[in-house]
Short mmCIF file of C-alpha atoms in Angstrom, two decimals:
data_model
loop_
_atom_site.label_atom_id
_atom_site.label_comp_id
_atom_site.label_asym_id
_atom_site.label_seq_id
_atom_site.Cartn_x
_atom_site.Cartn_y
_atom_site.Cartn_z
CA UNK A 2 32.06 18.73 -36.16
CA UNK A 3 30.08 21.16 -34.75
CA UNK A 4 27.30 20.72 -37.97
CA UNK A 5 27.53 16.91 -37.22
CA UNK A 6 26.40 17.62 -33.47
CA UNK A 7 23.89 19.92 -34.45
CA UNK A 8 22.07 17.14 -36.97
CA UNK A 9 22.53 14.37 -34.46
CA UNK A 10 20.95 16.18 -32.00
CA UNK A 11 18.00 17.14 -34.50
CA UNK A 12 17.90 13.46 -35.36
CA UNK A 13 17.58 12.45 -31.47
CA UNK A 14 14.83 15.14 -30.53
CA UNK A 15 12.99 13.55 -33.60
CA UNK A 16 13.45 10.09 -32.60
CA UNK A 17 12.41 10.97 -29.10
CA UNK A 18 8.84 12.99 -30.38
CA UNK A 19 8.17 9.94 -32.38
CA UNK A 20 8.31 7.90 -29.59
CA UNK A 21 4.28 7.08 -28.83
CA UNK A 22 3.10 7.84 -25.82
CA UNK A 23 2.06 5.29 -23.20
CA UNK A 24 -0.91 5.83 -21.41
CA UNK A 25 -2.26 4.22 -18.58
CA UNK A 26 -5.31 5.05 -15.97
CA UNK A 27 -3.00 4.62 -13.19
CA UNK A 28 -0.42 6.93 -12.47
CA UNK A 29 0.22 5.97 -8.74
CA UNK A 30 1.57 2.94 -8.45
CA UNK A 31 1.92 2.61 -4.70
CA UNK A 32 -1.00 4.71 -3.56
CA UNK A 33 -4.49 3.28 -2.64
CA UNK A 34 -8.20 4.45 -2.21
CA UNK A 35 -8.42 7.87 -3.23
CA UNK A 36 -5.19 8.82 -4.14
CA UNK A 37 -4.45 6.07 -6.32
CA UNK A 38 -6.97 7.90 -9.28
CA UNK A 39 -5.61 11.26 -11.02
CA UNK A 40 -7.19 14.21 -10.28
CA UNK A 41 -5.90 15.98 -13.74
CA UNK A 42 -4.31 15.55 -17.03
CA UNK A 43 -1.58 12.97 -17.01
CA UNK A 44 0.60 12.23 -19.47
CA UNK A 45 -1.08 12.47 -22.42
CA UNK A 46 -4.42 12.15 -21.15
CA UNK A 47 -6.25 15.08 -20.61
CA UNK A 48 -8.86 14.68 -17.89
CA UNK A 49 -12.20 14.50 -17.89
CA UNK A 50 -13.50 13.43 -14.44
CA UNK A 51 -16.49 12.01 -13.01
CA UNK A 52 -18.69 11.14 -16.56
CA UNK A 53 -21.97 8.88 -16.46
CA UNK A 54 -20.56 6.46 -19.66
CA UNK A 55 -18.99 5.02 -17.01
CA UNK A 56 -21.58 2.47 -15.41
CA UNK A 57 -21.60 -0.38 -12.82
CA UNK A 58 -23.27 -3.18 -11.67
CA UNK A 59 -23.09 -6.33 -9.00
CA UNK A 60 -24.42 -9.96 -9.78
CA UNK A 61 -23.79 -13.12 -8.17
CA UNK A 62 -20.38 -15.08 -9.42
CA UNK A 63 -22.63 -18.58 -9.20
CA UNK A 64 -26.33 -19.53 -9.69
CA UNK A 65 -25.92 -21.14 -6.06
CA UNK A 66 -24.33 -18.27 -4.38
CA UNK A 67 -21.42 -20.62 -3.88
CA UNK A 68 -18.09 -18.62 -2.86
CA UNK A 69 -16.34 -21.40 -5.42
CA UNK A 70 -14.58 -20.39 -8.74
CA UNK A 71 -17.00 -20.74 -11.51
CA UNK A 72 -16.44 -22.96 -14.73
CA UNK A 73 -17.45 -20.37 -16.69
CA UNK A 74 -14.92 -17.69 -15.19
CA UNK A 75 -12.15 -20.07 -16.62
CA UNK A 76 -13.94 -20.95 -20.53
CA UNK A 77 -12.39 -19.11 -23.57
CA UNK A 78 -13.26 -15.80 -23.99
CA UNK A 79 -14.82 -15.43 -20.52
CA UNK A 80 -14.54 -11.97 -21.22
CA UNK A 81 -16.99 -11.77 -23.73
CA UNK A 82 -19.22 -13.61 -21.29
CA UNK A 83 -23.02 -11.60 -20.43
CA UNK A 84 -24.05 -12.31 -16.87
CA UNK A 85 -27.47 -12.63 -16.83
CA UNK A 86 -29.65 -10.20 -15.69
CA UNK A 87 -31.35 -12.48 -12.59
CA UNK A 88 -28.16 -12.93 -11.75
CA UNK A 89 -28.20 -9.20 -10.34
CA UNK A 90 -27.99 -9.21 -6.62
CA UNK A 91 -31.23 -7.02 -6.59
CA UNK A 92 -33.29 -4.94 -8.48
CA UNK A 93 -30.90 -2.01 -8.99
CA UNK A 94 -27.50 -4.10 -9.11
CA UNK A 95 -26.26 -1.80 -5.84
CA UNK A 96 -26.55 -4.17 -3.15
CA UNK A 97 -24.28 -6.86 -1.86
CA UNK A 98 -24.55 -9.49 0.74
CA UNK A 99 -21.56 -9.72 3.17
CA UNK A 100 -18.83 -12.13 2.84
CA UNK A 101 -20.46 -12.99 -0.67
CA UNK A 102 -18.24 -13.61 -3.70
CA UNK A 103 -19.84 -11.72 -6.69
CA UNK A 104 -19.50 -10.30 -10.27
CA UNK A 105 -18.87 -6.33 -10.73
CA UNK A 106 -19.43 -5.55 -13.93
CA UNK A 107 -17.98 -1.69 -15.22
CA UNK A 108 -19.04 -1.20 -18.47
CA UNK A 109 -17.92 1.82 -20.46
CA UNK A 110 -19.39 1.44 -23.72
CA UNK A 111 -21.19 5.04 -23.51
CA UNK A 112 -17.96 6.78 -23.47
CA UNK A 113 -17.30 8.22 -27.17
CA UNK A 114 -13.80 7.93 -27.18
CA UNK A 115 -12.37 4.72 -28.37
CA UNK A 116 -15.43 3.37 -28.16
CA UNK A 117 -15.15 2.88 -24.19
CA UNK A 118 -12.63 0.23 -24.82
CA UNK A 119 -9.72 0.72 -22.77
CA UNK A 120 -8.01 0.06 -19.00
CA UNK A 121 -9.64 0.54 -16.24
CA UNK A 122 -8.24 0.99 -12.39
CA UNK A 123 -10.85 0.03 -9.76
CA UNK A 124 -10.40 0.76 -6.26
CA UNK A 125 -13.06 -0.19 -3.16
CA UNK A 126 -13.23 1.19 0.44
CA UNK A 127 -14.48 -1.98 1.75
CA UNK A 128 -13.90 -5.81 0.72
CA UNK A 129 -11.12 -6.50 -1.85
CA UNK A 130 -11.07 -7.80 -5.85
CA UNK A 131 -9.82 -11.57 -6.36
CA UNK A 132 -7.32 -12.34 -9.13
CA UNK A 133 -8.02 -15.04 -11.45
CA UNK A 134 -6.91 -15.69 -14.52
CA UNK A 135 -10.35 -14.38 -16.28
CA UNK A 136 -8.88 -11.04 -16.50
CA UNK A 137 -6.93 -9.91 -13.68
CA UNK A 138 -3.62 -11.12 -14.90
CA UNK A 139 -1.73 -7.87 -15.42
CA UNK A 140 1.43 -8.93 -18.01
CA UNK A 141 4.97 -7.94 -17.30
CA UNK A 142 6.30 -8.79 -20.32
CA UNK A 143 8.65 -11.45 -19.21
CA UNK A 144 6.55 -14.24 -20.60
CA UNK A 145 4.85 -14.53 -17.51
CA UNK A 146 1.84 -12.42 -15.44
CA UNK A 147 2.03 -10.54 -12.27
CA UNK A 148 -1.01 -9.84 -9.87
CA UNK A 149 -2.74 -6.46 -10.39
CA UNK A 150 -3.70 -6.72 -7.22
CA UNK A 151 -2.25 -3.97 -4.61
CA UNK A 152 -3.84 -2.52 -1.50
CA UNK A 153 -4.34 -5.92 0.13
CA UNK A 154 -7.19 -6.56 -2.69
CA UNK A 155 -8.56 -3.11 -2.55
CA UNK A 156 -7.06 -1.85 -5.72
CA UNK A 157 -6.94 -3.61 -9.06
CA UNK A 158 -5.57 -2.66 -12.46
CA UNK A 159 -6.01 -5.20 -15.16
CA UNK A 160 -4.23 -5.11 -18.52
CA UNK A 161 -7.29 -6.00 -20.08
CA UNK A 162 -8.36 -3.60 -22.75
CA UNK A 163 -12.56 -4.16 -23.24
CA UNK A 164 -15.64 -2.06 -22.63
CA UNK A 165 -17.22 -4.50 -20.12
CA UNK A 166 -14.92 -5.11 -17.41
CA UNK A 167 -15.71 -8.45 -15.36
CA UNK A 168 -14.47 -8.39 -11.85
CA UNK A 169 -14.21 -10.56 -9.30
CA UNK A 170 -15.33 -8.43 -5.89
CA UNK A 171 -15.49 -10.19 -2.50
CA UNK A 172 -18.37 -8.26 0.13
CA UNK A 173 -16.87 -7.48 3.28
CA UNK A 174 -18.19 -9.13 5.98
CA UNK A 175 -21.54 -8.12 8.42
CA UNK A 176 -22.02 -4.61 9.78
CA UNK A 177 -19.66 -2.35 7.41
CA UNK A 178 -22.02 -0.81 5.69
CA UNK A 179 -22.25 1.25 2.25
CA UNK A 180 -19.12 0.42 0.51
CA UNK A 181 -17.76 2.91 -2.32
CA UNK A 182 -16.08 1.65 -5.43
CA UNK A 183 -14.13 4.08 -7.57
CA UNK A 184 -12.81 3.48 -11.30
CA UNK A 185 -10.96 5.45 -13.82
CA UNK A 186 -10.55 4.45 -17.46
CA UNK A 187 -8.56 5.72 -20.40
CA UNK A 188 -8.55 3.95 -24.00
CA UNK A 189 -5.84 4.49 -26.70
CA UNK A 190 -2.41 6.40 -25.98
CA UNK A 191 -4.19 9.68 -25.52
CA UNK A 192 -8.28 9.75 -24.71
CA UNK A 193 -9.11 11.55 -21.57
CA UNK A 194 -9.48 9.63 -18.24
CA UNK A 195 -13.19 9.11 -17.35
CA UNK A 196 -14.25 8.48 -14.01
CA UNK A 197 -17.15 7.13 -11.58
CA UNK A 198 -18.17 5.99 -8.69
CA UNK A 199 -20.21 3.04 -7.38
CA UNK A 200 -21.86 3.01 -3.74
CA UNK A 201 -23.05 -0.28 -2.74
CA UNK A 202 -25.27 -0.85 -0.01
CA UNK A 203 -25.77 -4.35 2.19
CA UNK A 204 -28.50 -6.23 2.01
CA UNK A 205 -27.45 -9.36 4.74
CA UNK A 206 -31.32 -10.58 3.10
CA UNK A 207 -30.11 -11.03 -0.92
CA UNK A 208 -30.82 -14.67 -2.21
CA UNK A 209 -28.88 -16.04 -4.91
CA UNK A 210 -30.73 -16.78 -8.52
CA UNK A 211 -31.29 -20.45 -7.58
CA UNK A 212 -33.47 -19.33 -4.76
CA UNK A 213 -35.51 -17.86 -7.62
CA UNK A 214 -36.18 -21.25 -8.77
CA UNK A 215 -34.27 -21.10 -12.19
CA UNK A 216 -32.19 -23.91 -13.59
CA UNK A 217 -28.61 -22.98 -13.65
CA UNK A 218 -27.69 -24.29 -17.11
CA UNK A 219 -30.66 -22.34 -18.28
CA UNK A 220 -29.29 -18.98 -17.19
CA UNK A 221 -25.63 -19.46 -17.03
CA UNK A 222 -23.55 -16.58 -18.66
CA UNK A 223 -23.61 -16.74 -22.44
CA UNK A 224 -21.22 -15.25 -25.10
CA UNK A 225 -21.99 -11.35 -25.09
CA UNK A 226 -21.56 -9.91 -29.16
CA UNK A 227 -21.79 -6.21 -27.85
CA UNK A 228 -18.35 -6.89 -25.71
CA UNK A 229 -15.33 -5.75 -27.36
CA UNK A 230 -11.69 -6.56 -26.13
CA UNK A 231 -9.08 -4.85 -27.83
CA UNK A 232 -5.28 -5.96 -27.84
CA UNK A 233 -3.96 -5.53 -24.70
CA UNK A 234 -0.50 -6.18 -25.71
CA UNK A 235 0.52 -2.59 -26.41
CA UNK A 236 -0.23 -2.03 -22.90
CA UNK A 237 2.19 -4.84 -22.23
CA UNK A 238 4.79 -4.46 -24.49
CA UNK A 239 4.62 -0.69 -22.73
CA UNK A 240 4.23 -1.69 -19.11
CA UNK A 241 7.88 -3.81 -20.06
CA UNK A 242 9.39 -1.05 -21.54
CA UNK A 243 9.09 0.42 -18.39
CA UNK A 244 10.67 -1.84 -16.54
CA UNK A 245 13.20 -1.90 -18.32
CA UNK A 246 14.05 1.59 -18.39
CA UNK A 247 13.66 1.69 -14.38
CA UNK A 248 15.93 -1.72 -14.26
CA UNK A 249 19.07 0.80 -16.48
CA UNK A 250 18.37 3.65 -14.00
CA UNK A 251 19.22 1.47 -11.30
CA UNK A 252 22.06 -0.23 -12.80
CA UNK A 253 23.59 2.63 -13.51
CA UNK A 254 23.05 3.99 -10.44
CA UNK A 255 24.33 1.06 -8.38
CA UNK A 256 27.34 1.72 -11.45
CA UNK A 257 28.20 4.92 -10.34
CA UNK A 258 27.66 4.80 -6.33
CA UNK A 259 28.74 1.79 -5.44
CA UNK A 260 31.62 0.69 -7.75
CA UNK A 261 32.96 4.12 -9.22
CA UNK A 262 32.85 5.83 -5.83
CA UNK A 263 34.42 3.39 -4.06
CA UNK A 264 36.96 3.38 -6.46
CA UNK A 265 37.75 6.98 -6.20
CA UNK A 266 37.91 6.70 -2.43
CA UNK A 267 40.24 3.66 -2.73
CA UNK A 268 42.38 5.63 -5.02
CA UNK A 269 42.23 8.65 -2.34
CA UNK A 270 42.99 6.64 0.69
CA UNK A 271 45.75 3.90 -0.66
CA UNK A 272 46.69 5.04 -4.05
CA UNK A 273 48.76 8.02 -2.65
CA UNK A 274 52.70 7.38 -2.24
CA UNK A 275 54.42 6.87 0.73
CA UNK A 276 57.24 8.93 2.10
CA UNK A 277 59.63 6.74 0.85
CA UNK A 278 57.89 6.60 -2.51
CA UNK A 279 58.59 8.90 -5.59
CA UNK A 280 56.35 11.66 -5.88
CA UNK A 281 53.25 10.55 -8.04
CA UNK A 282 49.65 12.57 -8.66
CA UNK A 283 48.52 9.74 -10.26
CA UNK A 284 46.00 8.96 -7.21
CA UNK A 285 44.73 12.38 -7.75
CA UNK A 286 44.28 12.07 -11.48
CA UNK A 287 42.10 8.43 -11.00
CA UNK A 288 40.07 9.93 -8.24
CA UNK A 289 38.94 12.84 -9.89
CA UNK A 290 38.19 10.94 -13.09
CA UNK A 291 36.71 8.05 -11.60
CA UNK A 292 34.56 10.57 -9.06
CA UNK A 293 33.76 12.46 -12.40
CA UNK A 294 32.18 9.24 -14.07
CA UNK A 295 30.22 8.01 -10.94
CA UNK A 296 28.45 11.58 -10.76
CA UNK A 297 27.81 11.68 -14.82
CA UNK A 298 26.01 7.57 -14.57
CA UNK A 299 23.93 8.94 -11.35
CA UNK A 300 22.86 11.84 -13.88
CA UNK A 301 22.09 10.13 -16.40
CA UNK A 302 20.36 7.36 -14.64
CA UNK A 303 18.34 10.24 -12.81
CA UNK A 304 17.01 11.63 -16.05
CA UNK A 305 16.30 8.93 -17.49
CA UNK A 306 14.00 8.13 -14.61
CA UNK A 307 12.54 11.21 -14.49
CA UNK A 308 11.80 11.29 -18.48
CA UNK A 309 10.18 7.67 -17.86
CA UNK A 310 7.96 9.33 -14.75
CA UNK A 311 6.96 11.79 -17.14
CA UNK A 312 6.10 10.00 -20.34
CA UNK A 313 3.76 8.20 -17.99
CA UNK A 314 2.62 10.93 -16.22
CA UNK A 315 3.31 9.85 -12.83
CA UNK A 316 3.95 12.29 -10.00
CA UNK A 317 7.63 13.38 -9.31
CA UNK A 318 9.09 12.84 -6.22
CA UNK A 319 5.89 11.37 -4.60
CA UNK A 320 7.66 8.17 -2.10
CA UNK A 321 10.63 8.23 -0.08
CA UNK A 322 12.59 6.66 -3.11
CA UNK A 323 12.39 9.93 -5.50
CA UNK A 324 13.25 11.85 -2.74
CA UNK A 325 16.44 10.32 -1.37
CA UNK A 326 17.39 9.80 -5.22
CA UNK A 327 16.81 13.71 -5.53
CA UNK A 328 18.79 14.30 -2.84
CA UNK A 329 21.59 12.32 -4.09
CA UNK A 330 21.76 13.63 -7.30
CA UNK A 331 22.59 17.11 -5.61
CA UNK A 332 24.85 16.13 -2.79
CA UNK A 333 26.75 13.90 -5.68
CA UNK A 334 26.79 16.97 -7.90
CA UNK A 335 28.16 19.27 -4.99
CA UNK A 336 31.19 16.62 -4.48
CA UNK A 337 33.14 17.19 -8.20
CA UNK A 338 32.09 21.09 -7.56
CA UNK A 339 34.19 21.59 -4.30
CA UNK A 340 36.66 19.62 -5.57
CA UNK A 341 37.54 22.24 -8.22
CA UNK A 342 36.99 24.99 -5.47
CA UNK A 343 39.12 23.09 -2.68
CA UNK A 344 41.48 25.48 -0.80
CA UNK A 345 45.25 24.69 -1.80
CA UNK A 346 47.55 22.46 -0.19
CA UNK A 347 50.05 24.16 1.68
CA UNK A 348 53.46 24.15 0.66
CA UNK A 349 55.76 21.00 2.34
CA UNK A 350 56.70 21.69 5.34
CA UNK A 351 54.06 24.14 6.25
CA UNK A 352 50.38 23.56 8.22
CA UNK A 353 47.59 23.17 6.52
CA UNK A 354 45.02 26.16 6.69
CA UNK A 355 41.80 26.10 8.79
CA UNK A 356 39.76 26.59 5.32
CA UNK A 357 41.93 23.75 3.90
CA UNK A 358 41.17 21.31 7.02
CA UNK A 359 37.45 22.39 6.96
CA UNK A 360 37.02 21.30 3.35
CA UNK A 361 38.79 17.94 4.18
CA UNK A 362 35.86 17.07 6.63
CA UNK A 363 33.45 18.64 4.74
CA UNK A 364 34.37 16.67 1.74
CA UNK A 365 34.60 13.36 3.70
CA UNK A 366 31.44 13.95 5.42
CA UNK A 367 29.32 14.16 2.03
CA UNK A 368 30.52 11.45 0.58
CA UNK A 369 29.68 9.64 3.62
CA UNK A 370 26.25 11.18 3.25
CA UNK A 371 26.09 9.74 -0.51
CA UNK A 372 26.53 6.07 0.44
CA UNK A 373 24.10 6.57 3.58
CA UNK A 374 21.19 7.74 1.19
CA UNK A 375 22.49 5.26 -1.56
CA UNK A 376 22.02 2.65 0.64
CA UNK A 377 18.43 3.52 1.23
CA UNK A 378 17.74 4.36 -2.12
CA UNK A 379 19.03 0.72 -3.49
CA UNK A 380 16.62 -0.94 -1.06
CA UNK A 381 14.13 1.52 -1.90
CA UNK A 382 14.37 1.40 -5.30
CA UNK A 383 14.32 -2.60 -5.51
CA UNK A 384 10.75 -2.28 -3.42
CA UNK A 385 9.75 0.13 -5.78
CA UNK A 386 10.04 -2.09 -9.19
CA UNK A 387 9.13 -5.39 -7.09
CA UNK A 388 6.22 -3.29 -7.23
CA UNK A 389 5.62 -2.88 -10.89
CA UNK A 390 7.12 -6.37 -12.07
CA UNK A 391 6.59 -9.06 -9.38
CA UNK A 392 9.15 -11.46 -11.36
CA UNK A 393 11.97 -9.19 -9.27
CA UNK A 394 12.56 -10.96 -6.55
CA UNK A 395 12.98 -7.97 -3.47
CA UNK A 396 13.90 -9.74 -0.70
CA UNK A 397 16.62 -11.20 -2.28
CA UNK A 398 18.10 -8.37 -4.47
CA UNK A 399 17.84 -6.77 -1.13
CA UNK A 400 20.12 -9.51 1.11
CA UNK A 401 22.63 -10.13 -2.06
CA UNK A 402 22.80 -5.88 -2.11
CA UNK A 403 23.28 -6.20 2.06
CA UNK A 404 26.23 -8.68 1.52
CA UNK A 405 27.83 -6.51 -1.43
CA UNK A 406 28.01 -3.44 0.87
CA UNK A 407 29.27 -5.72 3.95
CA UNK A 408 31.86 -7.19 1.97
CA UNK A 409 33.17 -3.79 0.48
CA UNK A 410 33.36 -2.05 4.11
CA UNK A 411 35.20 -5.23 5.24
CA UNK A 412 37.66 -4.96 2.29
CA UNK A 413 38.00 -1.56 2.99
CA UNK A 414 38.49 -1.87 6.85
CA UNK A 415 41.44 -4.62 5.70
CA UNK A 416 42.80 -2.58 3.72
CA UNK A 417 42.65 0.22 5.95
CA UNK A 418 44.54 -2.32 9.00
CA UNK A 419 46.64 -3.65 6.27
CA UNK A 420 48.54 -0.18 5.52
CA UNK A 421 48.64 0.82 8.81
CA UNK A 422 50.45 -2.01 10.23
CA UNK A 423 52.63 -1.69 6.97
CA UNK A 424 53.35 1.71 8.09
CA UNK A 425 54.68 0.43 11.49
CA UNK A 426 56.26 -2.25 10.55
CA UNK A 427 58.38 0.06 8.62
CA UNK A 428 59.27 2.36 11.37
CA UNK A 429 60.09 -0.86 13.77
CA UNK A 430 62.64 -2.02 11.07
CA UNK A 431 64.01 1.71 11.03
CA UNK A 432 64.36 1.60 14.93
CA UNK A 433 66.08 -1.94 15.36
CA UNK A 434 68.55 -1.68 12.44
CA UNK A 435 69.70 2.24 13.22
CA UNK A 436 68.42 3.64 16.35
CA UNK A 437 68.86 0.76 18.38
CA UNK A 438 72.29 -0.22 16.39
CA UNK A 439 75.49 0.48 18.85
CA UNK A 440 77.77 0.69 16.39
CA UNK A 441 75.86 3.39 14.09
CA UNK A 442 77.26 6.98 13.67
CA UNK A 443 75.08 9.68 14.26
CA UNK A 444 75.07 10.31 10.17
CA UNK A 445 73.37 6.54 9.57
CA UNK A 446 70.48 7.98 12.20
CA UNK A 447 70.20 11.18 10.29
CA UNK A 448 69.81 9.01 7.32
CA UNK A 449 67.21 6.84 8.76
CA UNK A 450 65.22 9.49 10.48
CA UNK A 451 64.96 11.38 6.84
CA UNK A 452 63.79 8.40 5.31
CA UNK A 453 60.30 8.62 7.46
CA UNK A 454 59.58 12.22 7.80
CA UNK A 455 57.39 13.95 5.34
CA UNK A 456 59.62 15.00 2.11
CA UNK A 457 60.71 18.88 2.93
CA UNK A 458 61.60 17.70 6.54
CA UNK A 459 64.74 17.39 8.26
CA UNK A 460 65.32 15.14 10.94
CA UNK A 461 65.90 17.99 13.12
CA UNK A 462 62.85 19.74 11.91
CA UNK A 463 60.67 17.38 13.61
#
């Protein structure tokens, strides 16, 4: 057996180095402006920083300088399209004219590595990008697109694998001055990330290329031969894998907090017998196992969002939702451990000990504390991969998770009622058919009154 573990285990490491890395240049899915670009090696990226092979330029998105979407944004291949070089919005390709909607064009074809085809993430201080189906269209994998769009506009990551990125860049409007755009590319599973930076200035004076007298079919953008677009749907196939693995850690999450707990606390607070009941540790036994399983799923689950964070090369614990989930995992952890070390039950008919007491609010407290953070990491979490895959619908995973949690408390709070008023009903039978009976000795009372106190007791003990 123990041989047998050994090999498995050999075979799963294997499996789990042959696994290929996936890369992207964006490792921050929520943040924007500066902080969305790395500032080191991530993943399996090693980083190379600011690097002139990474180049840009600004030309007008119509021969007009109509704000309109362009035919040729929407022909086959747009991609491949070359704007034209009097299309430039001056001279240099560095100044806009506010409120205008124009071309950026970040070409990487002087970085060595993969030829300068790869991703690129493009953030700007001022203005925003547009999404259009040219490019933009970042695929989920669930035969559909998401935006790739965040940041209100300001930050853009497009699937598109090419060395001549065409985006679609909306000027900000009159008096804001230099603008600074920021990219960062990567190409293949393991190229360093190459950076650069792009400061544009206004120009409220720029004419479009019609003012220049040019006819627009003349100039319009023609197929480009020296733009390449590679296949961009390893980076999708990826960017679902992903998902996916995020949509188990949750599941198995929600698993273990919110349907194994409550089953060991159901077990704990109505499973145990009553005093007129035979003696039974079977609620013990179903607690402890079902507490045991919850705490093993939120492990698992944990790791194998943390592996997933990793093989990306995301930062750890950088929002409110890897916190609280870290914080979880340890106060979940802690609730099995002080189980084993809980003080011993007296014997019957004895108090209970102040340690013994203490650990009985201690231990009630922290599991309160688990479905408190739980309940902000579920809503958390759903925000988080609404994020990444915009085919998950957050507001209403977020009500129908609301309504699960008010319906369990409510079942709970019955249930709760319900044994109570069992348990008086009992003792109001007990009353009217022996205490309250005329013509019952005093050895029927005795009877009844043993019947309701705690086993060990005597009616006279109480």
């Amino acid at each position: 057996r123990a041989s047998a573990a050994r090999a498995a285990l050999v075979v799963a490491c294997a499996a789990l180095r042959a696994t290929p890395a996936r890369g992207y240049p964006y490792y921050r899915p929520r943040a924007c402006g500066d902080a969305a670009h790395p500032t080191g090696a991530a993943g399996d990226h090693p980083y190379a920083g600011d690097d002139a092979g990474v180049s840009f330029s600004l030309f007008w998105s119509a021969h007009d300088g109509s704000n309109e979407t362009q035919a040729w944004e929407l022909w086959d291949n747009s991609t491949r399209r070359l704007m034209p070089s009097s299309w430039a919005t001056s001279a240099t390709g560095d100044e806009y004219k506010p409120e205008a909607r124009l071309t950026l064009v970040v070409d990487t074809s002087a970085i060595a590595a993969g030829g300068g085809v790869g991703m690129v993430l493009l953030t700007t201080s001022e203005g925003r990008f547009e999404d259009v189906s040219m490019h933009e269209d970042h695929v989920s994998g669930n035969e559909g697109s998401s935006s790739a769009l965040r940041c209100g506009g300001k930050r853009v990551n497009p699937s598109l694998r090419t060395n001549k990125h065409k985006l679609i860049w909306w000027a900000p409007a009159r008096g804001t001055g230099d603008v600074v755009i920021r990219a960062t590319t990567a190409s293949a599973a393991s190229n360093a990330l190459y950076q650069g930076t792009f400061t544009v200035r206004e120009n409220d004076g720029l004419q479009p290329p019609s003012a220049n007298g040019t006819n627009a079919s003349d100039v319009a953008p023609a197929h480009d031969d020296t733009t390449e677009v590679g296949d961009s749907s390893v980076g999708s196939e990826d960017e679902a894998f992903q998902v996916r693995a995020f949509v188990v850690h949750g599941g198995m999450m929600f698993t273990g907090i919110w349907m194994l707990m409550p089953g060991a606390v159901g077990w704990s607070r109505f499973g145990r017998p009553g005093p007129n009941d035979k003696p039974s540790a079977a609620w013990l036994s179903w607690h402890k196992w079902l507490m045991l399983a919850a705490v093993a799923l939120v492990v698992i689950a944990a790791g194998i969002s943390y592996a997933e964070i990793s093989e990306i090369g995301a930062t750890h614990y950088d929002c409110a939702h890897g916190k609280v989930g870290l914080a979880i995992v340890v106060v979940a952890c802690l609730q099995p451990v002080g189980g084993f070390l809980r003080p011993p039950n007296p014997p019957e008919g004895e108090l209970k000990s102040q340690a013994r007491r203490t650990w009985e609010r201690v231990h009630r407290a922290v599991g309160v504390l688990i479905f408190i953070l739980s309940f902000f990491a579920v809503l958390s979490g759903i925000d988080e991969l609404s994020e990444r895959d915009e085919s998950v619908a957050a507001r209403f995973h977020s009500v129908l998770f609301v309504l699960y949690v008010f319906v369990l408390f409510a079942f709970f709070a019955y249930a709760s009622r319900h044994r109570a008023a069992a348990s008086v009903s009992r003792a109001a039978f007990v009353e009217l058919s022996s205490f309250d009976n005329p013509f019952a000795d005093d050895a029927d009372v005795d009877d009844d009154r043993a019947s309701l106190a705690p086993r060990g007791f005597a009616p006279s003990d109480a």
